[in-house]
CSV table of C-alpha atoms and ligand atoms in Angstrom, one decimal:
chain,number,residue,atom,x,y,z
R,1,MET,CA,50.4,240.8,80.9
R,2,ARG,CA,49.1,239.3,84.2
R,3,VAL,CA,48.6,235.6,84.0
R,4,ILE,CA,47.1,233.1,86.4
R,5,VAL,CA,48.5,229.6,85.8
R,6,THR,CA,46.7,226.8,87.7
R,7,GLY,CA,48.7,223.6,88.2
R,8,GLY,CA,51.9,225.6,87.7
R,9,ALA,CA,53.9,223.4,90.0
R,10,GLY,CA,53.1,220.4,87.8
R,11,PHE,CA,55.1,219.1,84.8
R,12,ILE,CA,53.5,221.2,81.9
R,13,GLY,CA,52.4,224.0,84.2
R,14,SER,CA,55.9,224.6,85.4
R,15,ALA,CA,57.3,224.6,81.9
R,16,LEU,CA,54.7,227.2,81.0
R,17,VAL,CA,55.4,229.4,84.0
R,18,ARG,CA,59.2,229.3,83.2
R,19,HIS,CA,58.4,230.3,79.6
R,20,LEU,CA,56.0,233.1,80.6
R,21,VAL,CA,58.3,234.6,83.2
R,22,LEU,CA,61.7,234.0,81.7
R,23,ASP,CA,61.1,234.3,78.0
R,24,ARG,CA,58.1,236.5,77.8
R,25,GLY,CA,58.4,238.8,80.9
R,26,HIS,CA,54.8,238.3,82.1
R,27,ASP,CA,53.7,238.6,85.7
R,28,VAL,CA,52.5,235.1,86.8
R,29,LEU,CA,50.5,233.9,89.7
R,30,THR,CA,50.8,230.1,90.0
R,31,ILE,CA,47.8,228.5,91.8
R,32,ASP,CA,48.6,224.9,92.9
R,33,ALA,CA,47.4,222.6,95.6
R,34,LEU,CA,50.8,220.9,95.6
R,35,THR,CA,49.4,217.4,95.4
R,36,TYR,CA,51.9,214.5,95.1
R,37,ALA,CA,52.4,215.7,91.5
R,38,GLY,CA,53.0,219.3,92.4
R,39,CYS,CA,56.7,220.1,93.0
R,40,GLU,CA,57.8,223.6,94.1
R,41,ALA,CA,61.4,222.6,93.0
R,42,SER,CA,60.2,222.8,89.4
R,43,LEU,CA,59.6,226.5,89.9
R,44,ARG,CA,63.2,227.1,91.2
R,45,PRO,CA,64.2,228.9,88.0
R,46,VAL,CA,61.6,231.6,88.8
R,47,ALA,CA,61.8,231.6,92.6
R,48,GLY,CA,62.5,234.9,94.2
R,49,ARG,CA,61.6,236.9,91.0
R,50,ASP,CA,59.2,239.8,91.4
R,51,GLU,CA,57.3,238.6,88.3
R,52,HIS,CA,56.3,235.3,90.0
R,53,SER,CA,54.3,234.2,93.0
R,54,LEU,CA,52.9,230.9,94.2
R,55,LEU,CA,49.5,230.6,95.9
R,56,HIS,CA,49.2,227.2,97.6
R,57,ALA,CA,45.4,226.7,97.1
R,58,ASP,CA,42.9,224.2,95.8
R,59,ILE,CA,40.9,225.2,92.7
R,60,CYS,CA,37.8,223.7,94.4
R,61,ASP,CA,38.1,226.4,97.1
R,62,LYS,CA,35.8,229.1,95.7
R,63,ALA,CA,36.6,231.7,98.3
R,64,ALA,CA,40.3,231.3,97.7
R,65,MET,CA,39.8,231.5,93.9
R,66,ASP,CA,37.6,234.7,94.3
R,67,ALA,CA,40.3,236.3,96.5
R,68,ALA,CA,43.0,235.4,94.0
R,69,PHE,CA,41.2,237.0,91.1
R,70,ALA,CA,40.3,240.1,93.1
R,71,ARG,CA,43.9,240.6,94.3
R,72,PHE,CA,45.9,239.6,91.2
R,73,ARG,CA,43.5,241.0,88.6
R,74,PRO,CA,44.6,238.7,85.7
R,75,ASP,CA,44.4,239.5,82.0
R,76,ARG,CA,44.5,235.7,81.3
R,77,VAL,CA,43.9,232.4,83.0
R,78,MET,CA,45.7,229.3,81.8
R,79,HIS,CA,44.1,226.3,83.5
R,80,LEU,CA,46.2,223.2,83.8
R,81,ALA,CA,45.5,222.0,87.4
R,82,ALA,CA,44.2,218.4,87.2
R,83,GLU,CA,44.7,214.9,88.3
R,84,SER,CA,46.6,213.6,85.3
R,85,HIS,CA,47.7,210.0,85.6
R,86,VAL,CA,45.4,207.5,83.8
R,87,ASP,CA,46.5,204.6,86.0
R,88,ARG,CA,45.6,206.5,89.2
R,89,SER,CA,42.2,207.2,87.7
R,90,ILE,CA,41.5,203.5,87.3
R,91,THR,CA,42.5,202.8,90.9
R,92,GLY,CA,40.6,205.8,92.4
R,93,ALA,CA,38.5,208.0,90.2
R,94,GLY,CA,37.1,210.2,92.9
R,95,ALA,CA,40.0,212.7,92.9
R,96,PHE,CA,39.7,213.1,89.2
R,97,ILE,CA,36.0,213.9,89.3
R,98,ARG,CA,36.7,216.4,92.1
R,99,SER,CA,39.7,218.3,90.7
R,100,ASN,CA,39.0,218.0,87.0
R,101,LEU,CA,35.3,218.5,86.9
R,102,VAL,CA,34.3,220.3,90.1
R,103,GLY,CA,37.5,222.2,90.2
R,104,THR,CA,37.1,223.4,86.6
R,105,PHE,CA,33.5,224.4,87.3
R,106,ILE,CA,34.6,226.5,90.3
R,107,LEU,CA,37.4,228.1,88.4
R,108,LEU,CA,35.1,229.0,85.5
R,109,GLU,CA,32.7,230.6,87.9
R,110,ALA,CA,35.3,232.6,89.7
R,111,ALA,CA,36.7,233.7,86.3
R,112,ARG,CA,33.2,234.6,85.1
R,113,GLU,CA,32.3,236.7,88.1
R,114,TYR,CA,35.7,238.6,88.0
R,115,TRP,CA,35.4,239.0,84.2
R,116,SER,CA,31.8,240.4,84.4
R,117,GLY,CA,33.1,243.2,86.6
R,118,LEU,CA,35.8,244.4,84.0
R,119,ASP,CA,35.2,247.3,81.7
R,120,ARG,CA,34.4,246.5,78.1
R,121,ALA,CA,38.0,246.6,76.8
R,122,GLY,CA,39.1,244.3,79.7
R,123,ARG,CA,36.3,241.9,79.0
R,124,GLU,CA,37.2,241.7,75.3
R,125,ALA,CA,40.9,241.2,76.0
R,126,PHE,CA,40.4,238.6,78.7
R,127,ARG,CA,41.2,234.9,77.9
R,128,PHE,CA,40.6,231.7,79.8
R,129,LEU,CA,42.6,228.9,78.2
R,130,HIS,CA,41.4,225.4,79.3
R,131,VAL,CA,44.2,222.9,78.7
R,132,SER,CA,43.1,219.3,77.9
R,133,THR,CA,44.2,216.1,76.3
R,134,ASP,CA,43.8,214.2,73.0
R,135,GLU,CA,42.6,211.3,75.1
R,136,VAL,CA,39.1,212.8,75.1
R,137,TYR,CA,38.8,211.6,71.4
R,138,GLY,CA,39.3,207.9,72.4
R,139,SER,CA,41.5,205.5,70.4
R,140,LEU,CA,42.6,205.5,66.8
R,141,GLY,CA,43.1,202.5,64.5
R,142,PRO,CA,46.3,202.2,62.5
R,143,GLU,CA,45.3,205.1,60.2
R,144,GLY,CA,44.0,208.7,60.7
R,145,LEU,CA,44.5,211.6,63.0
R,146,PHE,CA,42.5,213.4,65.6
R,147,THR,CA,41.2,216.8,64.4
R,148,GLU,CA,39.4,219.4,66.3
R,149,SER,CA,36.1,218.0,65.0
R,150,THR,CA,36.7,214.3,66.0
R,151,PRO,CA,33.8,213.2,68.2
R,152,TYR,CA,34.5,212.8,71.9
R,153,ASP,CA,34.8,209.1,73.0
R,154,PRO,CA,36.9,208.9,76.2
R,155,SER,CA,37.9,205.5,77.6
R,156,SER,CA,39.3,206.0,81.1
R,157,PRO,CA,38.0,207.8,84.2
R,158,TYR,CA,40.8,210.4,83.6
R,159,SER,CA,39.9,211.1,79.9
R,160,ALA,CA,36.1,211.1,80.8
R,161,SER,CA,36.8,213.7,83.5
R,162,LYS,CA,38.8,215.8,81.1
R,163,ALA,CA,36.1,215.5,78.4
R,164,GLY,CA,33.5,216.7,80.9
R,165,SER,CA,35.7,219.7,81.8
R,166,ASP,CA,36.1,220.6,78.1
R,167,HIS,CA,32.3,220.7,77.8
R,168,LEU,CA,32.0,222.9,80.8
R,169,ALA,CA,34.6,225.3,79.5
R,170,LYS,CA,32.9,225.5,76.1
R,171,ALA,CA,29.5,226.0,77.8
R,172,TRP,CA,30.8,228.9,79.8
R,173,GLN,CA,31.8,230.5,76.5
R,174,ARG,CA,28.5,229.8,74.7
R,175,THR,CA,26.2,230.6,77.6
R,176,TYR,CA,27.9,233.4,79.4
R,177,GLY,CA,30.3,234.8,76.7
R,178,LEU,CA,33.4,234.1,78.8
R,179,PRO,CA,36.3,234.2,76.2
R,180,VAL,CA,37.3,230.6,76.6
R,181,VAL,CA,39.7,228.8,74.3
R,182,VAL,CA,40.4,225.0,74.6
R,183,SER,CA,43.6,223.1,73.7
R,184,ASN,CA,43.9,219.3,73.4
R,185,CYS,CA,47.4,218.0,73.3
R,186,SER,CA,49.2,214.7,72.9
R,187,ASN,CA,51.6,213.1,75.3
R,188,ASN,CA,54.2,215.4,76.7
R,189,TYR,CA,57.8,214.6,77.7
R,190,GLY,CA,60.8,216.6,78.8
R,191,PRO,CA,62.5,218.0,82.0
R,192,TYR,CA,60.8,218.0,85.4
R,193,HIS,CA,58.4,215.1,84.5
R,194,PHE,CA,57.2,213.2,87.6
R,195,PRO,CA,58.8,209.8,87.5
R,196,GLU,CA,55.7,207.7,87.4
R,197,LYS,CA,55.2,208.4,83.7
R,198,LEU,CA,56.7,206.3,80.9
R,199,ILE,CA,59.7,208.3,79.8
R,200,PRO,CA,61.1,209.6,83.2
R,201,LEU,CA,60.4,206.3,84.8
R,202,THR,CA,62.2,204.4,82.1
R,203,ILE,CA,65.2,206.7,82.3
R,204,LEU,CA,65.5,206.5,86.0
R,205,ASN,CA,64.8,202.7,86.3
R,206,ALA,CA,67.3,202.1,83.4
R,207,LEU,CA,69.9,204.2,85.2
R,208,ALA,CA,69.4,202.2,88.4
R,209,GLY,CA,69.5,198.9,86.6
R,210,ARG,CA,65.9,198.1,87.5
R,211,ALA,CA,63.3,196.3,85.5
R,212,LEU,CA,61.6,198.3,82.7
R,213,PRO,CA,58.0,197.2,82.7
R,214,VAL,CA,56.1,197.7,79.5
R,215,TYR,CA,52.3,197.2,79.2
R,216,GLY,CA,51.1,194.4,76.9
R,217,LYS,CA,53.5,194.1,73.9
R,218,GLY,CA,54.4,197.7,73.9
R,219,GLU,CA,52.5,198.2,70.6
R,220,ASN,CA,50.4,201.2,71.8
R,221,VAL,CA,51.3,204.3,69.8
R,222,ARG,CA,51.6,207.8,71.3
R,223,ASP,CA,52.3,211.1,69.5
R,224,TRP,CA,55.1,212.7,71.6
R,225,LEU,CA,55.3,216.5,72.2
R,226,TYR,CA,58.3,218.1,73.9
R,227,VAL,CA,57.0,220.1,76.8
R,228,GLU,CA,58.8,223.3,75.9
R,229,ASP,CA,57.2,223.2,72.4
R,230,HIS,CA,53.9,222.8,74.2
R,231,ALA,CA,54.5,225.7,76.5
R,232,ARG,CA,55.1,228.0,73.4
R,233,ALA,CA,51.9,226.7,71.8
R,234,LEU,CA,49.8,227.4,74.9
R,235,ASP,CA,51.2,230.9,75.1
R,236,LEU,CA,50.3,231.5,71.4
R,237,ILE,CA,46.8,230.0,71.8
R,238,ALA,CA,46.0,232.1,74.8
R,239,GLU,CA,47.3,235.2,73.0
R,240,ARG,CA,45.8,234.7,69.5
R,241,GLY,CA,43.4,231.8,69.7
R,242,ARG,CA,39.7,232.5,68.8
R,243,PRO,CA,37.3,232.3,71.8
R,244,GLY,CA,35.0,229.2,71.5
R,245,GLU,CA,37.6,227.4,69.4
R,246,THR,CA,39.7,224.3,70.1
R,247,TYR,CA,43.3,223.9,69.0
R,248,ASN,CA,45.0,220.5,68.9
R,249,VAL,CA,48.7,220.4,69.8
R,250,GLY,CA,50.9,217.6,68.7
R,251,GLY,CA,54.5,217.0,67.8
R,252,ARG,CA,54.0,214.8,64.7
R,253,ASN,CA,56.2,212.2,66.5
R,254,GLU,CA,54.3,208.9,66.6
R,255,ARG,CA,56.2,206.1,68.4
R,256,ARG,CA,55.3,202.7,69.8
R,257,ASN,CA,55.9,202.5,73.5
R,258,ILE,CA,58.4,199.7,73.0
R,259,ASP,CA,60.4,201.9,70.6
R,260,VAL,CA,60.4,204.8,73.1
R,261,VAL,CA,61.8,202.5,75.8
R,262,ARG,CA,64.4,201.1,73.4
R,263,ARG,CA,65.5,204.6,72.3
R,264,ILE,CA,65.9,205.6,75.9
R,265,CYS,CA,68.1,202.5,76.6
R,266,SER,CA,70.3,203.3,73.6
R,267,ALA,CA,70.7,207.0,74.6
R,268,LEU,CA,71.7,205.9,78.1
R,269,ASP,CA,74.0,203.2,76.9
R,270,ALA,CA,75.8,205.8,74.8
R,271,ARG,CA,76.2,208.2,77.7
R,272,VAL,CA,76.7,205.8,80.7
R,273,PRO,CA,77.8,202.5,79.3
R,274,THR,CA,77.1,199.3,81.2
R,275,ALA,CA,78.4,195.7,80.6
R,276,ILE,CA,75.0,194.5,79.3
R,277,PRO,CA,72.8,196.8,77.1
R,278,ARG,CA,69.9,198.2,79.1
R,279,GLU,CA,67.3,196.7,76.7
R,280,SER,CA,67.8,193.5,78.6
R,281,LEU,CA,65.9,195.1,81.5
R,282,ILE,CA,62.6,195.3,79.5
R,283,GLU,CA,59.8,193.2,81.0
R,284,PHE,CA,56.4,192.9,79.4
R,285,VAL,CA,53.5,193.0,82.0
R,286,ALA,CA,49.7,192.7,81.9
R,287,ASP,CA,48.1,195.4,79.8
R,288,ARG,CA,46.2,198.4,81.2
R,289,PRO,CA,42.4,197.9,81.2
R,290,GLY,CA,40.8,199.9,78.4
R,291,HIS,CA,44.3,200.8,77.0
R,292,ASP,CA,43.8,203.0,73.9
R,293,ALA,CA,45.7,201.6,71.0
R,294,ARG,CA,46.9,204.8,69.2
R,295,TYR,CA,46.7,208.6,69.6
R,296,ALA,CA,47.9,210.9,66.9
R,297,ILE,CA,47.2,214.6,66.5
R,298,ASP,CA,46.6,216.7,63.4
R,299,ALA,CA,48.0,220.1,64.5
R,300,THR,CA,47.3,221.8,61.2
R,301,ARG,CA,44.9,224.5,62.6
R,302,LEU,CA,47.5,225.6,65.2
R,303,GLU,CA,50.3,225.6,62.6
R,304,ARG,CA,48.3,227.5,59.9
R,305,GLU,CA,46.4,229.9,62.0
R,306,LEU,CA,48.9,230.7,64.6
R,307,GLY,CA,52.2,229.8,62.9
R,308,TRP,CA,53.3,227.3,65.6
R,309,ARG,CA,55.8,224.6,64.8
R,310,ALA,CA,57.3,222.0,67.1
R,311,ARG,CA,61.1,222.7,67.3
R,312,GLU,CA,62.0,219.3,68.6
R,313,THR,CA,61.8,216.0,66.8
R,314,PHE,CA,61.5,212.9,69.0
R,315,GLU,CA,65.2,212.2,68.5
R,316,THR,CA,66.4,215.7,69.6
R,317,GLY,CA,63.8,215.9,72.4
R,318,ILE,CA,64.6,212.5,73.9
R,319,ASP,CA,68.3,213.3,73.9
R,320,LYS,CA,67.7,216.6,75.7
R,321,THR,CA,65.4,214.9,78.2
R,322,VAL,CA,68.0,212.1,79.0
R,323,ASP,CA,70.7,214.7,79.4
R,324,TRP,CA,68.5,216.7,81.7
R,325,TYR,CA,67.8,213.7,84.0
R,326,LEU,CA,71.5,212.9,84.1
R,327,GLY,CA,72.3,216.4,85.1
R,328,ASN,CA,69.5,217.1,87.6
R,329,ALA,CA,69.5,214.4,90.2
R,330,TRP,CA,68.8,217.1,92.8
R,331,TRP,CA,65.3,217.3,91.4
R,332,TRP,CA,64.3,213.7,90.9
R,333,GLU,CA,66.2,211.9,93.8
R,334,PRO,CA,63.8,213.2,96.5
R,335,LEU,CA,60.8,212.2,94.4
R,336,ARG,CA,62.2,208.7,93.8
R,337,GLU,CA,62.7,208.3,97.5
R,338,SER,CA,59.1,209.3,98.3
R,339,TYR,CA,57.4,206.4,96.5
R,340,ALA,CA,58.1,202.7,96.7
R,341,GLY,CA,57.0,201.6,93.3
R,342,GLY,CA,54.4,199.0,92.5
R,343,ARG,CA,51.5,198.4,90.1
R,344,LEU,CA,48.8,201.0,89.8
R,345,GLY,CA,46.0,201.0,87.3
R,346,LEU,CA,44.4,197.6,88.0
R,347,PRO,CA,40.8,198.2,89.1
R,348,ALA,CA,40.1,197.8,92.8
R,349,ALA,CA,36.6,196.8,93.8
R,350,GLY,CA,34.3,199.7,94.7
R,351,VAL,CA,36.9,202.5,94.7
R,352,ALA,CA,35.0,205.8,94.8
R,353,ASP,CA,36.7,207.4,97.8
R,354,GLY,CA,37.4,210.8,96.4
R,355,ALA,CA,41.0,210.6,97.4
R,356,ALA,CA,44.0,210.2,95.1
R,357,ALA,CA,45.8,207.0,95.3
R,358,GLY,CA,48.9,207.5,97.4
R,359,PRO,CA,52.2,208.3,95.9
R,360,THR,CA,53.2,204.7,95.3
R,361,ALA,CA,53.1,204.4,91.5
R,362,ALA,CA,55.8,203.2,89.3
R,363,MET,CA,54.2,201.8,86.2
R,364,VAL,CA,55.0,202.2,82.6
R,365,ALA,CA,52.3,203.5,80.4
R,366,ALA,CA,51.8,206.7,78.5
C,401,NAD,P1,50.8,217.1,86.6
C,401,NAD,O1,50.1,216.0,87.3
C,401,NAD,O2,52.3,217.0,86.4
C,401,NAD,O3,50.5,218.5,87.3
C,401,NAD,C1,49.2,218.8,87.8
C,401,NAD,C2,49.3,219.9,88.8
C,401,NAD,O4,48.0,220.3,89.2
C,401,NAD,C3,50.1,219.5,90.0
C,401,NAD,O5,51.0,220.5,90.3
C,401,NAD,C4,49.0,219.4,91.1
C,401,NAD,O6,49.5,219.8,92.4
C,401,NAD,C5,48.0,220.4,90.6
C,401,NAD,N1,46.6,220.1,91.1
C,401,NAD,C6,46.0,219.0,91.0
C,401,NAD,N2,44.7,219.1,91.5
C,401,NAD,C7,44.6,220.4,92.0
C,401,NAD,C8,43.6,221.1,92.6
C,401,NAD,N3,42.4,220.6,93.0
C,401,NAD,N4,43.8,222.4,92.9
C,401,NAD,C9,45.0,223.0,92.5
C,401,NAD,N5,46.0,222.4,91.9
C,401,NAD,C10,45.8,221.1,91.7
C,401,NAD,O7,50.1,217.3,85.2
C,401,NAD,P2,50.7,217.7,83.8
C,401,NAD,O8,51.2,216.5,83.1
C,401,NAD,O9,51.5,218.9,84.0
C,401,NAD,O10,49.3,218.1,83.0
C,401,NAD,C11,48.8,219.5,83.1
C,401,NAD,C12,47.5,219.6,82.3
C,401,NAD,O11,47.7,219.1,81.0
C,401,NAD,C13,46.4,218.7,82.9
C,401,NAD,O12,45.2,219.4,82.8
C,401,NAD,C14,46.4,217.5,82.0
C,401,NAD,O13,45.1,216.9,81.9
C,401,NAD,C15,46.8,218.1,80.7
C,401,NAD,N6,47.5,217.2,79.7
C,401,NAD,C16,48.7,216.6,80.1
C,401,NAD,C17,49.4,215.7,79.2
C,401,NAD,C18,50.7,215.1,79.5
C,401,NAD,O14,51.2,214.4,78.6
C,401,NAD,N7,51.3,215.3,80.7
C,401,NAD,C19,48.8,215.5,77.9
C,401,NAD,C20,47.6,216.1,77.6
C,401,NAD,C21,47.0,217.0,78.5
């Protein structure tokens, strides 16, 4: 199997590439623009292997995408490249519109042109998996779960850009017959997670004895999915998912943000004890504008139709994650040095610059 993975130097993309190459033996071409969130070091476990190559390119570059399809001749495309941090989308939405909407459009067009030239068997076997988020569904109250038929109701520039890209992907299936499958997943966590997101930032700040800022009262609920469980789900969906369908992926692990932070503190206290428990570092800060109260995924379709099950509970996954950060300072230390920290995600007047906010974020939200 020859697979193009866009965004393969990112957090989820690199977990997927490692799974496809090391566990499944596929040939993988990673396409990644190596933005602030892209990290070649996350691909170190597959570096130098014949089955993997990295193309440093922007998905908005149509000529580069056409050349990649023509040269690599994929059986499958798994599209993860995106601007992914909600707070950055509030500070500067332009990069999100460009990469998430325009980039997805260009990739769909490049895929469609390549796919149209395949023979019948090749066209039938081809799959384009568009990877998206449960944030497209908006916010839940205390009860209920997102299903594949929940109406779209995005709150942030990030989730609106992802919602738009989902519609583009579905339209390319309905209009042109391109065999597109869409997946919408909950919050991921695990190794190689860029340290601006809640879990890695909390681990690294707590280790350094720095403040642990938590938005609002930390009551917002997220449904946590271990990234390696997600990578297996994506592989299954690309292989056996029905074109035109959506598959929700979630770990059935709902937690309040404050409980996530406390759990990380206790895991670290048990491994690297300090005189004062790390919970004392928690600081409540002004909430994120438009902060969705609760996300929770019903993954029944994926479980019943494709036989997927999350292997990690939140407890086992968080312990593995803490252990990974403790043992892999080589990966995160250079990233910590490259940004200063500071609040992102408060709206700036008239920001429509098309550029990603600089790599200066260190805020706690999921
Ligand atoms: P990430 O920010 O860690 O990685 C994104 C990758 O895409 C980076 O390597 C970056 O360099 C690359 N990229 C960005 N713009 C690009 C462009 N124009 N051309 C080529 N490459 C580009 O993101 P992630 O957390 O790994 O998320 C991957 C996908 O999964 C995204 O589509 C995201 O919306 C979706 N998702 C993520 C989560 C989560 O919890 N992290 C949850 C739901 C959905």
